[in-house]
PDB file of C-alpha atoms in Angstrom:
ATOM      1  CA  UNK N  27     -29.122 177.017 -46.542  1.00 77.00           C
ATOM      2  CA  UNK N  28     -25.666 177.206 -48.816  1.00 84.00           C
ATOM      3  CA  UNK N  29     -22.543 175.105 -47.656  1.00 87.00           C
ATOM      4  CA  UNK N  30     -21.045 178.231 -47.128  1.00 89.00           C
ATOM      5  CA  UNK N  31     -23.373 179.138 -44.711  1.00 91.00           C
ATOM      6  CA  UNK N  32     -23.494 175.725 -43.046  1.00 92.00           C
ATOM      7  CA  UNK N  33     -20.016 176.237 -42.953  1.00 92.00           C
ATOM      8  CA  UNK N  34     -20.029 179.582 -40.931  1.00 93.00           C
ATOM      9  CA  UNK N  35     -22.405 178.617 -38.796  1.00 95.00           C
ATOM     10  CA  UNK N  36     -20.642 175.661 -37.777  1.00 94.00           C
ATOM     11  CA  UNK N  37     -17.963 176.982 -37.751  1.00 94.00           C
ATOM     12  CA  UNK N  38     -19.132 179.693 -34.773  1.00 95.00           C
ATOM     13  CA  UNK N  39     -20.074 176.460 -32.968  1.00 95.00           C
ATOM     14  CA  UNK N  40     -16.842 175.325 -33.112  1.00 94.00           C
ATOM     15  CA  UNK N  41     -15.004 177.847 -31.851  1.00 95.00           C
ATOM     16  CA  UNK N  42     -17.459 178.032 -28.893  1.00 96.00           C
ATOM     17  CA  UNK N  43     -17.312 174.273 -28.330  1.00 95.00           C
ATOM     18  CA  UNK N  44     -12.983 174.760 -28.451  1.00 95.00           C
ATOM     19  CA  UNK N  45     -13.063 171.783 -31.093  1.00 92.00           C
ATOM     20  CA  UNK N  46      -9.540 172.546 -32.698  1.00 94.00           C
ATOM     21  CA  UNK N  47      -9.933 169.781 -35.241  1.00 93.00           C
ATOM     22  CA  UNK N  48     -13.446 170.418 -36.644  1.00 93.00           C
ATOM     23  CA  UNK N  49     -12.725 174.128 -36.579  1.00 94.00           C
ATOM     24  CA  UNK N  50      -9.089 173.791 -38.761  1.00 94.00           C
ATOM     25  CA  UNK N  51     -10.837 171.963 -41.358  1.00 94.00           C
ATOM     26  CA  UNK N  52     -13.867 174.419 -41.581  1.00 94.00           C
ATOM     27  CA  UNK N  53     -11.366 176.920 -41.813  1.00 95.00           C
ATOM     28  CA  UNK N  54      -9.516 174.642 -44.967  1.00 95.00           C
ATOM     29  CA  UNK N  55     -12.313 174.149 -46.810  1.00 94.00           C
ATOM     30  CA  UNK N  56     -14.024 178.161 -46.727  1.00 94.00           C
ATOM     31  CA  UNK N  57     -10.375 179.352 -47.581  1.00 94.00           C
ATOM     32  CA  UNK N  58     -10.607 176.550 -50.511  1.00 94.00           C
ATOM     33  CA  UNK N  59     -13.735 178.343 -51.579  1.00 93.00           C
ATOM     34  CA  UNK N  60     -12.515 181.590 -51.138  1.00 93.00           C
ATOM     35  CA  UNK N  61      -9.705 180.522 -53.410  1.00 94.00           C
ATOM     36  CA  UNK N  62     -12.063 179.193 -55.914  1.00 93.00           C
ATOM     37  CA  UNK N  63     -14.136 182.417 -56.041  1.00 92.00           C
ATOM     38  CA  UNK N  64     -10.951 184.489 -56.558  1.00 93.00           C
ATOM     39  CA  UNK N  65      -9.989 182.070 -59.384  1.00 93.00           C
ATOM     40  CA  UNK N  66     -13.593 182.472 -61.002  1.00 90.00           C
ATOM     41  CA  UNK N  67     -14.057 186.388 -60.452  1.00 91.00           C
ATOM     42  CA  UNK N  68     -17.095 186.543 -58.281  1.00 89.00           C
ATOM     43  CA  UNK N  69     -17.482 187.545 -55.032  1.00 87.00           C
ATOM     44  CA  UNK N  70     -19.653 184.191 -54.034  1.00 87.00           C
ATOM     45  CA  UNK N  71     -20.099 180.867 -55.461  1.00 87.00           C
ATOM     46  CA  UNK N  72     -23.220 179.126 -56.277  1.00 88.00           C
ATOM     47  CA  UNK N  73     -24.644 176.030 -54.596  1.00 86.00           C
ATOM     48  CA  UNK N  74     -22.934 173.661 -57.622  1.00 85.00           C
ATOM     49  CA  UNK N  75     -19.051 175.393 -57.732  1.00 88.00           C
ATOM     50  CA  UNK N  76     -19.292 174.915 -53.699  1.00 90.00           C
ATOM     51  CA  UNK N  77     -19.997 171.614 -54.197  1.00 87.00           C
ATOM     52  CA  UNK N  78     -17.277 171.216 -56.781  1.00 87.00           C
ATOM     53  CA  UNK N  79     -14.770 172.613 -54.233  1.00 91.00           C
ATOM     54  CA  UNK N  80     -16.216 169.893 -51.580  1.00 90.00           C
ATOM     55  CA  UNK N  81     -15.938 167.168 -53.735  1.00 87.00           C
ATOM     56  CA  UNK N  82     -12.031 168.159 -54.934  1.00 90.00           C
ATOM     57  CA  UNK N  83     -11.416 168.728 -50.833  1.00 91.00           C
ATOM     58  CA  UNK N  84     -12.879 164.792 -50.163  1.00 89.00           C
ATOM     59  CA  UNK N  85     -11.015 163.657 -52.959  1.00 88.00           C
ATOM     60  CA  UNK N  86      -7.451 164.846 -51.734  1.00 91.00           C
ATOM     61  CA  UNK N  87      -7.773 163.680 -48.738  1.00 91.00           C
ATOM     62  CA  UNK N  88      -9.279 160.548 -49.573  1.00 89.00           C
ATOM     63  CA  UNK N  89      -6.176 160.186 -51.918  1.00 90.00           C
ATOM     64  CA  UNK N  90      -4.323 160.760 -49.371  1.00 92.00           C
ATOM     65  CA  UNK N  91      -5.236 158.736 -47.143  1.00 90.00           C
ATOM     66  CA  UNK N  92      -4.954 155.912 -49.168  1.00 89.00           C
ATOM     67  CA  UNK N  93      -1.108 156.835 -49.598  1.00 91.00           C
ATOM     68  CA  UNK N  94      -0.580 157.361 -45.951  1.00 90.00           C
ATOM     69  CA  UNK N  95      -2.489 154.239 -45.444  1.00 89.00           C
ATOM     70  CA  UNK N  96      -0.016 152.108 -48.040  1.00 89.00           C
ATOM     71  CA  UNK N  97       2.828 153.811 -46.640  1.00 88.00           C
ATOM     72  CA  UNK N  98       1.691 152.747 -42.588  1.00 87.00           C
ATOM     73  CA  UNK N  99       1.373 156.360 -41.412  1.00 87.00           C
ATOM     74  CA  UNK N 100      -1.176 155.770 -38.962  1.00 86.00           C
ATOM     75  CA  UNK N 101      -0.328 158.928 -36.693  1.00 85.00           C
ATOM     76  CA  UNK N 102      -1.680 160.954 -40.230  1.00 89.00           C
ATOM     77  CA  UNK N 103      -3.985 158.455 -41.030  1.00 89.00           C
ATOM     78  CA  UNK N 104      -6.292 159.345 -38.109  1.00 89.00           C
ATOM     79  CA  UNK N 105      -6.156 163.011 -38.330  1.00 89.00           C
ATOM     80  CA  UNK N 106      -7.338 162.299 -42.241  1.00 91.00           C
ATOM     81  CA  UNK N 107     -10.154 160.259 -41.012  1.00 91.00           C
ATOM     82  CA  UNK N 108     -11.139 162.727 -38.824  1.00 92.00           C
ATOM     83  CA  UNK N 109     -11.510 165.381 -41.372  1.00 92.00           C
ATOM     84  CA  UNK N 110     -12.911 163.637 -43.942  1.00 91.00           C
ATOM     85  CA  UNK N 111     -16.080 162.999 -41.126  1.00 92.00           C
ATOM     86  CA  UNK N 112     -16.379 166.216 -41.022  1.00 93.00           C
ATOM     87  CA  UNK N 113     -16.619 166.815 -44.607  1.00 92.00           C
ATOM     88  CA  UNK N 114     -19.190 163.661 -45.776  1.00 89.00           C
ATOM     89  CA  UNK N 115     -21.669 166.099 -43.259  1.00 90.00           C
ATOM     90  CA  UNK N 116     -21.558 169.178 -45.898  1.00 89.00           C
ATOM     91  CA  UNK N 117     -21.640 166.304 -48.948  1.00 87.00           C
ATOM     92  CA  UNK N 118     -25.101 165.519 -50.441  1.00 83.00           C
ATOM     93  CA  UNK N 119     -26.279 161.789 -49.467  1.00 84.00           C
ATOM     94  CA  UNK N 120     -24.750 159.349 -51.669  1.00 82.00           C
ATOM     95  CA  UNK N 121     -25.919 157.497 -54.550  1.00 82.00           C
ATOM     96  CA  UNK N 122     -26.330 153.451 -53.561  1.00 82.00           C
ATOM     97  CA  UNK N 123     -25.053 150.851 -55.920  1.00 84.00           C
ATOM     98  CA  UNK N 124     -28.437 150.101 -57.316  1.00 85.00           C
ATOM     99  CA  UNK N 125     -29.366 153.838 -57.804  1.00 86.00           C
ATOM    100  CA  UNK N 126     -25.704 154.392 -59.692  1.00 85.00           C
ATOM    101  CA  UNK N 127     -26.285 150.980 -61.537  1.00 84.00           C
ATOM    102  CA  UNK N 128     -29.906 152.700 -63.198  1.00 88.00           C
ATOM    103  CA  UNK N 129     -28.563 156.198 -64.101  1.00 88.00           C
ATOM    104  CA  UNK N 130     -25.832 154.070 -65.703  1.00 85.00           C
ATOM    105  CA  UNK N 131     -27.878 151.846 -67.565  1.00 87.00           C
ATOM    106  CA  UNK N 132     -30.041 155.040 -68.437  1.00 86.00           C
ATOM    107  CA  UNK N 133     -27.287 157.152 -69.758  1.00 86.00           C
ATOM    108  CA  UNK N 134     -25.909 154.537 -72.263  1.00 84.00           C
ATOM    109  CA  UNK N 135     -29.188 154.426 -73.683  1.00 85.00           C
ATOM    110  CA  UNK N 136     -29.661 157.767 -74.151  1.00 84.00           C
ATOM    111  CA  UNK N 137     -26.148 157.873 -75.358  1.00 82.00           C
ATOM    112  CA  UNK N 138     -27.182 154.969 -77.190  1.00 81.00           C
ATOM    113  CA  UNK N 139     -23.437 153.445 -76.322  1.00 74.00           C
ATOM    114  CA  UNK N 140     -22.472 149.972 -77.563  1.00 77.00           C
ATOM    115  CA  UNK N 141     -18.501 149.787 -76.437  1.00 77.00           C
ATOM    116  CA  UNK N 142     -15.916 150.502 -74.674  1.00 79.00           C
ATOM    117  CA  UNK N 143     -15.072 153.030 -77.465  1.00 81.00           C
ATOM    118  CA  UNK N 144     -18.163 155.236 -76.463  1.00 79.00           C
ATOM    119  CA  UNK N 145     -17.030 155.309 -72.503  1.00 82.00           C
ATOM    120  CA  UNK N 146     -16.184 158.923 -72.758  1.00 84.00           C
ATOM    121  CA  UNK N 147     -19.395 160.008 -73.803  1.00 84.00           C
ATOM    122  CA  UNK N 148     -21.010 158.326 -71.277  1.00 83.00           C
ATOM    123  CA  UNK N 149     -19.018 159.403 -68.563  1.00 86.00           C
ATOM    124  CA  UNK N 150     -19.345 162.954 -69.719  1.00 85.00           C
ATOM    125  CA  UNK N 151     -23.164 162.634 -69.942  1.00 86.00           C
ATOM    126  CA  UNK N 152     -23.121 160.822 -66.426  1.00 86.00           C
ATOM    127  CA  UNK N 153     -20.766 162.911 -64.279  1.00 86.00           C
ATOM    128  CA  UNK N 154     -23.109 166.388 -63.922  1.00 83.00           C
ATOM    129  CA  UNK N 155     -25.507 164.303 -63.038  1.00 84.00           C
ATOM    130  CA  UNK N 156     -24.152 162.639 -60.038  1.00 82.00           C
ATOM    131  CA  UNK N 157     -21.737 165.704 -59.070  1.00 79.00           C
ATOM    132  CA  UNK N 158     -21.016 164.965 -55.153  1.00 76.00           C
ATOM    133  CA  UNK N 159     -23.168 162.132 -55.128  1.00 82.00           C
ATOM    134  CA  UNK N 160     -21.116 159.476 -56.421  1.00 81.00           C
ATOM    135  CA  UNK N 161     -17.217 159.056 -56.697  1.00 79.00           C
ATOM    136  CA  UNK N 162     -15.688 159.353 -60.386  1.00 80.00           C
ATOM    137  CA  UNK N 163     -14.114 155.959 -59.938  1.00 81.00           C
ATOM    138  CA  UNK N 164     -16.839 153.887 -58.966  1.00 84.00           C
ATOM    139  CA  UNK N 165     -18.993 155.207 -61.731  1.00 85.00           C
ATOM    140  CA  UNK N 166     -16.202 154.131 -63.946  1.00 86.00           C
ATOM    141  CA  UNK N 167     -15.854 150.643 -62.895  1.00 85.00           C
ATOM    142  CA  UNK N 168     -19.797 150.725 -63.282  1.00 86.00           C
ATOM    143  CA  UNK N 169     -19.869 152.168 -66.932  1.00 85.00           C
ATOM    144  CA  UNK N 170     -16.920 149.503 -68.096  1.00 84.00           C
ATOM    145  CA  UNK N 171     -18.854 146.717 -66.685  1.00 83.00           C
ATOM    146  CA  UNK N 172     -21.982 147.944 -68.494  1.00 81.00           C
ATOM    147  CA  UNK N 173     -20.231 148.428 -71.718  1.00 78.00           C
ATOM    148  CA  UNK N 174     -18.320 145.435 -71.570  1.00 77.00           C
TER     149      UNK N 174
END
């Protein structure tokens, strides 16, 4: 089953269960999609530009949150929390440290990396294959150290 079809389907459950908050973000995120296919051409999206869309749609808020957070709006802080819940459950299960640390430690060798100099090859070589199952930062705190 598609996100997008995940998405409608839960999104029919919503609307029968009257659950406002799960329902406005469903709603965000398909219109994010529909955006994206409009942007592209196509009429649908495959399985990896509907994760791309996810992943940007985690990120904002998460970025948000983290300014809300600094700036002590807790009334928005909650509602961001609450939506971001919602989203991990259409996000593919995360990489753990250990299983980030190997793909690391794989890449620069098939890189074949030495320095800090080569980081952008190995971030471009890493970041398709963890796409929605890892955060860009934390893979880049993870490549530095192994370069370093």
């Amino acid at each position: 089953m598609t996100i997008t079809e995940r998405l409608n389907q839960d999104m029919k459950t919503a609307m029968k269960a009257r659950d406002k908050k799960t329902l406005s973000t469903i709603r965000m995120v398909k219109a994010s999609m529909q955006n994206e296919a409009i942007k592209l051409g196509k009429d649908t999206l495959s399985e990896e530009e509907e994760l791309t869309v996810l992943s940007r749609e985690v990120k904002q808020r998460k970025d948000s949150l983290h300014e809300f957070q600094e700036a002590g709006r807790d009334d928005l802080v909650e509602g961001l929390n609450n939506e971001l819940e919602i989203l991990q459950v259409y996000m593919p299960k995360q990489l753990s440290e250990e299983e980030l640390g190997q793909i690391v430690q794989e890449t620069i060798q098939e890189v074949g990396a030495s320095d800090k100099s080569d980081m952008g090859k190995v971030m471009s070589a890493i970041m398709p294959k963890v796409k929605g199952k890892a955060d860009g930062s934390q893979v880049n705190k993870l490549v530095l150290k192994h370069l370093s």
